[in-house]
C-alpha cells in the first residue's frame, strides 16, 4: 500500500493475515460473537513477530455503533478500511431461529454500515488534506453472488453489501475514495471449521463447486485488488467465472475485464444455467435419498 499512508483498520474474522500484510500503524480489531480483547492482542503480537511493525489494536463489537465510533476515534483517520468481519450459521430458513437470522444481518450488514459511517468523515478530510487516495474494502462471499441451499440469511446479508458498495462508490468517486468488494470461497479459518461441521450435506455438495482457500491467499488477492482499485475482487478461478456471470451493472475500471465480461456474457449465462440445473438435481436426489432412508 505504498501510495497510502500506512494507517489501516482491519476487522476480524476471516483471519489475521490481512493485518500482517499491511504495514499498519493503527488497527481496529473487531469481534462479534467469537471475538474478545485476547484476539486483538494476539493479532498485534502476530504482526510484531512477522514484520517487526508495532501496531495498535482497538476492539469493538461491530453491532454497537457507538463502540465502533469510539474505537475509530481512538485509531485516528483511516486510509484503508477493510470491513473483514463476518458470521455464518448454516441452516435451512425453515429450521433457523429468527435470532440467528438477525445476528447475521446485524454483524455482516449493519456492522459494515457502522464501520463505514464512523470511518468516512475523517477519511474524507484526510484525503483532502493529503491529496492521497483512500479505499473502503468490504468482505462479501461467493455466497454474496449466488444464493445457495442453507445460506438464506447469510446470502441475504452478503448480497445486501453489494447494493451498499455500488451506491457508495457513486457517492465517493469525487472524493477519490475507491470501494472494493471481495468475494472469497470457503476459507480456512476457525469459523469455517465450525461451520463445516454444522452445515447440511447438500450445502457441502454445492459449495464444493468452488474449492476452498487459505486465509493468506485470500488476503493477498484482496490486497492486490484493493491496490489496483478493483470494484469486484474474485479470489479463485471459479470466483472469476462467477464474477463474470454476475457482473450486472457493477463498476468496471479494467478495460480488459470489461471486454471479457461483454464477450462472454452469453456463454457465462449458459454455463451458469448448467451449474444451477446440476445443483437442483443434487438437491432433488438428496431429498429422495432422505425420504428413502
Ligand atoms: C458460471 C460459472 C459458475 C462457477 C462456479 C460457481 C461456484 C459457486 C460456489 C459457491 C460457494 C460459496 C462459498 C461461500 C463461502 C462462505 O462464505 C461460507 N463458507 C461462509 O464462511
PDB file of N, CA and C in Angstrom, residues 95-173:
ATOM      1  N   UNK A  95     -35.771 -24.050   9.529  1.00  0.00           N
ATOM      2  CA  UNK A  95     -35.316 -24.574  10.833  1.00  0.00           C
ATOM      3  C   UNK A  95     -34.606 -23.522  11.672  1.00  0.00           C
ATOM      4  N   UNK A  96     -34.220 -22.426  11.025  1.00  0.00           N
ATOM      5  CA  UNK A  96     -33.376 -21.456  11.716  1.00  0.00           C
ATOM      6  C   UNK A  96     -34.202 -20.478  12.553  1.00  0.00           C
ATOM      7  N   UNK A  97     -33.721 -20.189  13.752  1.00  0.00           N
ATOM      8  CA  UNK A  97     -34.388 -19.185  14.594  1.00  0.00           C
ATOM      9  C   UNK A  97     -34.171 -17.801  14.007  1.00  0.00           C
ATOM     10  N   UNK A  98     -35.165 -16.950  14.197  1.00  0.00           N
ATOM     11  CA  UNK A  98     -35.036 -15.571  13.730  1.00  0.00           C
ATOM     12  C   UNK A  98     -33.863 -14.865  14.399  1.00  0.00           C
ATOM     13  N   UNK A  99     -33.556 -15.288  15.604  1.00  0.00           N
ATOM     14  CA  UNK A  99     -32.425 -14.696  16.322  1.00  0.00           C
ATOM     15  C   UNK A  99     -31.120 -14.866  15.546  1.00  0.00           C
ATOM     16  N   UNK A 100     -30.959 -16.057  14.967  1.00  0.00           N
ATOM     17  CA  UNK A 100     -29.755 -16.359  14.179  1.00  0.00           C
ATOM     18  C   UNK A 100     -29.722 -15.504  12.910  1.00  0.00           C
ATOM     19  N   UNK A 101     -30.896 -15.368  12.302  1.00  0.00           N
ATOM     20  CA  UNK A 101     -31.007 -14.553  11.091  1.00  0.00           C
ATOM     21  C   UNK A 101     -30.594 -13.125  11.421  1.00  0.00           C
ATOM     22  N   UNK A 102     -31.183 -12.624  12.509  1.00  0.00           N
ATOM     23  CA  UNK A 102     -30.914 -11.242  12.915  1.00  0.00           C
ATOM     24  C   UNK A 102     -29.433 -11.050  13.228  1.00  0.00           C
ATOM     25  N   UNK A 103     -28.843 -12.053  13.848  1.00  0.00           N
ATOM     26  CA  UNK A 103     -27.423 -11.982  14.212  1.00  0.00           C
ATOM     27  C   UNK A 103     -26.547 -11.791  12.959  1.00  0.00           C
ATOM     28  N   UNK A 104     -26.828 -12.579  11.925  1.00  0.00           N
ATOM     29  CA  UNK A 104     -26.031 -12.458  10.690  1.00  0.00           C
ATOM     30  C   UNK A 104     -26.231 -11.096  10.031  1.00  0.00           C
ATOM     31  N   UNK A 105     -27.477 -10.630  10.009  1.00  0.00           N
ATOM     32  CA  UNK A 105     -27.747  -9.330   9.388  1.00  0.00           C
ATOM     33  C   UNK A 105     -27.094  -8.211  10.210  1.00  0.00           C
ATOM     34  N   UNK A 106     -27.192  -8.320  11.514  1.00  0.00           N
ATOM     35  CA  UNK A 106     -26.623  -7.284  12.391  1.00  0.00           C
ATOM     36  C   UNK A 106     -25.102  -7.193  12.234  1.00  0.00           C
ATOM     37  N   UNK A 107     -24.444  -8.339  12.218  1.00  0.00           N
ATOM     38  CA  UNK A 107     -22.976  -8.327  12.128  1.00  0.00           C
ATOM     39  C   UNK A 107     -22.538  -8.022  10.699  1.00  0.00           C
ATOM     40  N   UNK A 108     -23.001  -8.840   9.748  1.00  0.00           N
ATOM     41  CA  UNK A 108     -22.462  -8.751   8.387  1.00  0.00           C
ATOM     42  C   UNK A 108     -22.883  -7.454   7.687  1.00  0.00           C
ATOM     43  N   UNK A 109     -24.135  -7.074   7.846  1.00  0.00           N
ATOM     44  CA  UNK A 109     -24.616  -5.886   7.141  1.00  0.00           C
ATOM     45  C   UNK A 109     -24.523  -4.622   8.001  1.00  0.00           C
ATOM     46  N   UNK A 110     -25.195  -4.621   9.128  1.00  0.00           N
ATOM     47  CA  UNK A 110     -25.195  -3.408   9.956  1.00  0.00           C
ATOM     48  C   UNK A 110     -23.789  -3.091  10.478  1.00  0.00           C
ATOM     49  N   UNK A 111     -23.027  -4.120  10.776  1.00  0.00           N
ATOM     50  CA  UNK A 111     -21.650  -3.904  11.238  1.00  0.00           C
ATOM     51  C   UNK A 111     -20.839  -3.124  10.211  1.00  0.00           C
ATOM     52  N   UNK A 112     -21.056  -3.445   8.929  1.00  0.00           N
ATOM     53  CA  UNK A 112     -20.347  -2.748   7.856  1.00  0.00           C
ATOM     54  C   UNK A 112     -20.808  -1.291   7.772  1.00  0.00           C
ATOM     55  N   UNK A 113     -22.110  -1.069   7.910  1.00  0.00           N
ATOM     56  CA  UNK A 113     -22.615   0.308   7.952  1.00  0.00           C
ATOM     57  C   UNK A 113     -21.968   1.089   9.103  1.00  0.00           C
ATOM     58  N   UNK A 114     -21.896   0.456  10.256  1.00  0.00           N
ATOM     59  CA  UNK A 114     -21.346   1.153  11.430  1.00  0.00           C
ATOM     60  C   UNK A 114     -19.895   1.567  11.189  1.00  0.00           C
ATOM     61  N   UNK A 115     -19.117   0.655  10.633  1.00  0.00           N
ATOM     62  CA  UNK A 115     -17.705   0.957  10.373  1.00  0.00           C
ATOM     63  C   UNK A 115     -17.555   2.087   9.362  1.00  0.00           C
ATOM     64  N   UNK A 116     -18.296   1.984   8.267  1.00  0.00           N
ATOM     65  CA  UNK A 116     -18.139   2.983   7.214  1.00  0.00           C
ATOM     66  C   UNK A 116     -18.613   4.354   7.695  1.00  0.00           C
ATOM     67  N   UNK A 117     -19.759   4.388   8.377  1.00  0.00           N
ATOM     68  CA  UNK A 117     -20.276   5.654   8.903  1.00  0.00           C
ATOM     69  C   UNK A 117     -19.248   6.328   9.811  1.00  0.00           C
ATOM     70  N   UNK A 118     -18.615   5.532  10.648  1.00  0.00           N
ATOM     71  CA  UNK A 118     -17.673   6.108  11.610  1.00  0.00           C
ATOM     72  C   UNK A 118     -16.363   6.519  10.935  1.00  0.00           C
ATOM     73  N   UNK A 119     -15.944   5.748   9.936  1.00  0.00           N
ATOM     74  CA  UNK A 119     -14.622   5.999   9.328  1.00  0.00           C
ATOM     75  C   UNK A 119     -14.664   7.129   8.298  1.00  0.00           C
ATOM     76  N   UNK A 120     -15.816   7.319   7.674  1.00  0.00           N
ATOM     77  CA  UNK A 120     -15.889   8.181   6.498  1.00  0.00           C
ATOM     78  C   UNK A 120     -15.536   9.657   6.714  1.00  0.00           C
ATOM     79  N   UNK A 121     -16.116  10.340   7.710  1.00  0.00           N
ATOM     80  CA  UNK A 121     -15.809  11.785   7.823  1.00  0.00           C
ATOM     81  C   UNK A 121     -14.309  12.092   7.962  1.00  0.00           C
ATOM     82  N   UNK A 122     -13.581  11.445   8.901  1.00  0.00           N
ATOM     83  CA  UNK A 122     -12.143  11.721   8.960  1.00  0.00           C
ATOM     84  C   UNK A 122     -11.397  11.248   7.715  1.00  0.00           C
ATOM     85  N   UNK A 123     -11.874  10.171   7.096  1.00  0.00           N
ATOM     86  CA  UNK A 123     -11.238   9.665   5.875  1.00  0.00           C
ATOM     87  C   UNK A 123     -11.321  10.717   4.768  1.00  0.00           C
ATOM     88  N   UNK A 124     -12.490  11.297   4.601  1.00  0.00           N
ATOM     89  CA  UNK A 124     -12.673  12.344   3.582  1.00  0.00           C
ATOM     90  C   UNK A 124     -11.771  13.539   3.860  1.00  0.00           C
ATOM     91  N   UNK A 125     -11.754  13.971   5.113  1.00  0.00           N
ATOM     92  CA  UNK A 125     -10.911  15.128   5.472  1.00  0.00           C
ATOM     93  C   UNK A 125      -9.452  14.833   5.175  1.00  0.00           C
ATOM     94  N   UNK A 126      -9.046  13.614   5.496  1.00  0.00           N
ATOM     95  CA  UNK A 126      -7.657  13.200   5.318  1.00  0.00           C
ATOM     96  C   UNK A 126      -7.251  13.168   3.842  1.00  0.00           C
ATOM     97  N   UNK A 127      -8.149  12.645   3.003  1.00  0.00           N
ATOM     98  CA  UNK A 127      -7.876  12.591   1.563  1.00  0.00           C
ATOM     99  C   UNK A 127      -7.708  14.009   1.029  1.00  0.00           C
ATOM    100  N   UNK A 128      -8.571  14.896   1.495  1.00  0.00           N
ATOM    101  CA  UNK A 128      -8.498  16.291   1.058  1.00  0.00           C
ATOM    102  C   UNK A 128      -7.175  16.927   1.486  1.00  0.00           C
ATOM    103  N   UNK A 129      -6.802  16.664   2.727  1.00  0.00           N
ATOM    104  CA  UNK A 129      -5.598  17.296   3.279  1.00  0.00           C
ATOM    105  C   UNK A 129      -4.325  16.749   2.643  1.00  0.00           C
ATOM    106  N   UNK A 130      -4.270  15.436   2.385  1.00  0.00           N
ATOM    107  CA  UNK A 130      -3.030  14.827   1.902  1.00  0.00           C
ATOM    108  C   UNK A 130      -2.991  14.717   0.377  1.00  0.00           C
ATOM    109  N   UNK A 131      -4.155  14.740  -0.267  1.00  0.00           N
ATOM    110  CA  UNK A 131      -4.197  14.517  -1.703  1.00  0.00           C
ATOM    111  C   UNK A 131      -3.986  13.060  -2.088  1.00  0.00           C
ATOM    112  N   UNK A 132      -3.905  12.181  -1.098  1.00  0.00           N
ATOM    113  CA  UNK A 132      -3.722  10.755  -1.387  1.00  0.00           C
ATOM    114  C   UNK A 132      -5.077  10.048  -1.407  1.00  0.00           C
ATOM    115  N   UNK A 133      -5.205   9.001  -2.226  1.00  0.00           N
ATOM    116  CA  UNK A 133      -6.487   8.293  -2.283  1.00  0.00           C
ATOM    117  C   UNK A 133      -6.717   7.436  -1.038  1.00  0.00           C
ATOM    118  N   UNK A 134      -7.940   6.995  -0.869  1.00  0.00           N
ATOM    119  CA  UNK A 134      -8.259   6.074   0.225  1.00  0.00           C
ATOM    120  C   UNK A 134      -9.158   4.960  -0.315  1.00  0.00           C
ATOM    121  N   UNK A 135      -9.273   3.893   0.431  1.00  0.00           N
ATOM    122  CA  UNK A 135     -10.071   2.748  -0.012  1.00  0.00           C
ATOM    123  C   UNK A 135     -10.982   2.227   1.089  1.00  0.00           C
ATOM    124  N   UNK A 136     -12.117   1.756   0.654  1.00  0.00           N
ATOM    125  CA  UNK A 136     -13.007   1.018   1.555  1.00  0.00           C
ATOM    126  C   UNK A 136     -13.204  -0.356   0.929  1.00  0.00           C
ATOM    127  N   UNK A 137     -12.809  -1.393   1.635  1.00  0.00           N
ATOM    128  CA  UNK A 137     -12.958  -2.750   1.119  1.00  0.00           C
ATOM    129  C   UNK A 137     -13.952  -3.515   1.976  1.00  0.00           C
ATOM    130  N   UNK A 138     -14.843  -4.202   1.311  1.00  0.00           N
ATOM    131  CA  UNK A 138     -15.892  -4.933   2.020  1.00  0.00           C
ATOM    132  C   UNK A 138     -15.762  -6.420   1.705  1.00  0.00           C
ATOM    133  N   UNK A 139     -15.719  -7.242   2.737  1.00  0.00           N
ATOM    134  CA  UNK A 139     -15.604  -8.678   2.544  1.00  0.00           C
ATOM    135  C   UNK A 139     -16.991  -9.266   2.329  1.00  0.00           C
ATOM    136  N   UNK A 140     -17.251  -9.681   1.097  1.00  0.00           N
ATOM    137  CA  UNK A 140     -18.501 -10.393   0.845  1.00  0.00           C
ATOM    138  C   UNK A 140     -18.181 -11.880   0.845  1.00  0.00           C
ATOM    139  N   UNK A 141     -18.687 -12.620  -0.108  1.00  0.00           N
ATOM    140  CA  UNK A 141     -18.501 -14.069  -0.180  1.00  0.00           C
ATOM    141  C   UNK A 141     -19.030 -14.494  -1.529  1.00  0.00           C
ATOM    142  N   UNK A 142     -18.589 -15.649  -2.018  1.00  0.00           N
ATOM    143  CA  UNK A 142     -19.201 -16.155  -3.254  1.00  0.00           C
ATOM    144  C   UNK A 142     -20.695 -16.400  -3.032  1.00  0.00           C
ATOM    145  N   UNK A 143     -21.066 -16.626  -1.771  1.00  0.00           N
ATOM    146  CA  UNK A 143     -22.485 -16.752  -1.429  1.00  0.00           C
ATOM    147  C   UNK A 143     -23.172 -15.379  -1.423  1.00  0.00           C
ATOM    148  N   UNK A 144     -22.420 -14.321  -1.737  1.00  0.00           N
ATOM    149  CA  UNK A 144     -22.994 -12.997  -1.959  1.00  0.00           C
ATOM    150  C   UNK A 144     -23.161 -12.731  -3.447  1.00  0.00           C
ATOM    151  N   UNK A 145     -22.828 -13.726  -4.274  1.00  0.00           N
ATOM    152  CA  UNK A 145     -23.026 -13.617  -5.727  1.00  0.00           C
ATOM    153  C   UNK A 145     -24.056 -14.619  -6.227  1.00  0.00           C
ATOM    154  N   UNK A 146     -24.207 -15.701  -5.472  1.00  0.00           N
ATOM    155  CA  UNK A 146     -25.218 -16.700  -5.829  1.00  0.00           C
ATOM    156  C   UNK A 146     -25.800 -17.269  -4.527  1.00  0.00           C
ATOM    157  N   UNK A 147     -27.102 -17.406  -4.493  1.00  0.00           N
ATOM    158  CA  UNK A 147     -27.765 -17.967  -3.311  1.00  0.00           C
ATOM    159  C   UNK A 147     -27.632 -19.479  -3.304  1.00  0.00           C
ATOM    160  N   UNK A 148     -27.386 -20.049  -2.139  1.00  0.00           N
ATOM    161  CA  UNK A 148     -27.127 -21.479  -2.041  1.00  0.00           C
ATOM    162  C   UNK A 148     -27.884 -22.085  -0.860  1.00  0.00           C
ATOM    163  N   UNK A 149     -28.325 -23.319  -1.031  1.00  0.00           N
ATOM    164  CA  UNK A 149     -29.044 -24.077  -0.004  1.00  0.00           C
ATOM    165  C   UNK A 149     -28.354 -23.957   1.369  1.00  0.00           C
ATOM    166  N   UNK A 150     -29.116 -23.568   2.371  1.00  0.00           N
ATOM    167  CA  UNK A 150     -28.564 -23.454   3.727  1.00  0.00           C
ATOM    168  C   UNK A 150     -28.005 -22.081   4.046  1.00  0.00           C
ATOM    169  N   UNK A 151     -28.036 -21.170   3.040  1.00  0.00           N
ATOM    170  CA  UNK A 151     -27.402 -19.857   3.209  1.00  0.00           C
ATOM    171  C   UNK A 151     -28.396 -18.692   3.148  1.00  0.00           C
ATOM    172  N   UNK A 152     -29.671 -18.934   3.423  1.00  0.00           N
ATOM    173  CA  UNK A 152     -30.637 -17.849   3.187  1.00  0.00           C
ATOM    174  C   UNK A 152     -30.243 -16.542   3.875  1.00  0.00           C
ATOM    175  N   UNK A 153     -30.025 -16.593   5.171  1.00  0.00           N
ATOM    176  CA  UNK A 153     -29.742 -15.355   5.913  1.00  0.00           C
ATOM    177  C   UNK A 153     -28.366 -14.810   5.549  1.00  0.00           C
ATOM    178  N   UNK A 154     -27.427 -15.721   5.434  1.00  0.00           N
ATOM    179  CA  UNK A 154     -26.056 -15.315   5.116  1.00  0.00           C
ATOM    180  C   UNK A 154     -25.991 -14.663   3.732  1.00  0.00           C
ATOM    181  N   UNK A 155     -26.566 -15.343   2.746  1.00  0.00           N
ATOM    182  CA  UNK A 155     -26.568 -14.783   1.390  1.00  0.00           C
ATOM    183  C   UNK A 155     -27.290 -13.446   1.359  1.00  0.00           C
ATOM    184  N   UNK A 156     -28.399 -13.341   2.078  1.00  0.00           N
ATOM    185  CA  UNK A 156     -29.131 -12.069   2.114  1.00  0.00           C
ATOM    186  C   UNK A 156     -28.228 -10.962   2.644  1.00  0.00           C
ATOM    187  N   UNK A 157     -27.505 -11.250   3.723  1.00  0.00           N
ATOM    188  CA  UNK A 157     -26.647 -10.214   4.325  1.00  0.00           C
ATOM    189  C   UNK A 157     -25.499  -9.858   3.392  1.00  0.00           C
ATOM    190  N   UNK A 158     -24.979 -10.826   2.645  1.00  0.00           N
ATOM    191  CA  UNK A 158     -23.841 -10.580   1.756  1.00  0.00           C
ATOM    192  C   UNK A 158     -24.260  -9.936   0.430  1.00  0.00           C
ATOM    193  N   UNK A 159     -25.419 -10.341  -0.094  1.00  0.00           N
ATOM    194  CA  UNK A 159     -25.937  -9.676  -1.294  1.00  0.00           C
ATOM    195  C   UNK A 159     -26.206  -8.198  -0.993  1.00  0.00           C
ATOM    196  N   UNK A 160     -26.703  -7.938   0.193  1.00  0.00           N
ATOM    197  CA  UNK A 160     -27.030  -6.560   0.578  1.00  0.00           C
ATOM    198  C   UNK A 160     -25.792  -5.675   0.520  1.00  0.00           C
ATOM    199  N   UNK A 161     -24.645  -6.246   0.866  1.00  0.00           N
ATOM    200  CA  UNK A 161     -23.397  -5.470   0.854  1.00  0.00           C
ATOM    201  C   UNK A 161     -23.079  -4.964  -0.543  1.00  0.00           C
ATOM    202  N   UNK A 162     -23.506  -5.707  -1.550  1.00  0.00           N
ATOM    203  CA  UNK A 162     -23.223  -5.287  -2.919  1.00  0.00           C
ATOM    204  C   UNK A 162     -23.999  -4.026  -3.282  1.00  0.00           C
ATOM    205  N   UNK A 163     -25.242  -3.967  -2.856  1.00  0.00           N
ATOM    206  CA  UNK A 163     -26.030  -2.759  -3.080  1.00  0.00           C
ATOM    207  C   UNK A 163     -25.405  -1.572  -2.376  1.00  0.00           C
ATOM    208  N   UNK A 164     -24.984  -1.823  -1.150  1.00  0.00           N
ATOM    209  CA  UNK A 164     -24.299  -0.786  -0.380  1.00  0.00           C
ATOM    210  C   UNK A 164     -23.072  -0.288  -1.146  1.00  0.00           C
ATOM    211  N   UNK A 165     -22.268  -1.224  -1.592  1.00  0.00           N
ATOM    212  CA  UNK A 165     -20.985  -0.876  -2.226  1.00  0.00           C
ATOM    213  C   UNK A 165     -21.182  -0.146  -3.557  1.00  0.00           C
ATOM    214  N   UNK A 166     -22.124  -0.619  -4.369  1.00  0.00           N
ATOM    215  CA  UNK A 166     -22.336   0.020  -5.677  1.00  0.00           C
ATOM    216  C   UNK A 166     -22.792   1.465  -5.499  1.00  0.00           C
ATOM    217  N   UNK A 167     -23.742   1.670  -4.589  1.00  0.00           N
ATOM    218  CA  UNK A 167     -24.245   3.029  -4.357  1.00  0.00           C
ATOM    219  C   UNK A 167     -23.170   3.898  -3.710  1.00  0.00           C
ATOM    220  N   UNK A 168     -22.442   3.315  -2.787  1.00  0.00           N
ATOM    221  CA  UNK A 168     -21.402   4.073  -2.080  1.00  0.00           C
ATOM    222  C   UNK A 168     -20.300   4.546  -3.027  1.00  0.00           C
ATOM    223  N   UNK A 169     -19.975   3.702  -4.030  1.00  0.00           N
ATOM    224  CA  UNK A 169     -18.938   4.123  -4.984  1.00  0.00           C
ATOM    225  C   UNK A 169     -19.392   5.353  -5.783  1.00  0.00           C
ATOM    226  N   UNK A 170     -20.675   5.401  -6.121  1.00  0.00           N
ATOM    227  CA  UNK A 170     -21.210   6.610  -6.766  1.00  0.00           C
ATOM    228  C   UNK A 170     -20.990   7.823  -5.870  1.00  0.00           C
ATOM    229  N   UNK A 171     -21.281   7.630  -4.594  1.00  0.00           N
ATOM    230  CA  UNK A 171     -21.235   8.765  -3.662  1.00  0.00           C
ATOM    231  C   UNK A 171     -19.815   9.218  -3.354  1.00  0.00           C
ATOM    232  N   UNK A 172     -18.842   8.321  -3.506  1.00  0.00           N
ATOM    233  CA  UNK A 172     -17.485   8.663  -3.052  1.00  0.00           C
ATOM    234  C   UNK A 172     -16.474   8.885  -4.167  1.00  0.00           C
ATOM    235  N   UNK A 173     -16.895   8.676  -5.426  1.00  0.00           N
ATOM    236  CA  UNK A 173     -15.928   8.749  -6.516  1.00  0.00           C
ATOM    237  C   UNK A 173     -15.272  10.126  -6.593  1.00  0.00           C
TER     238      UNK A 173
END
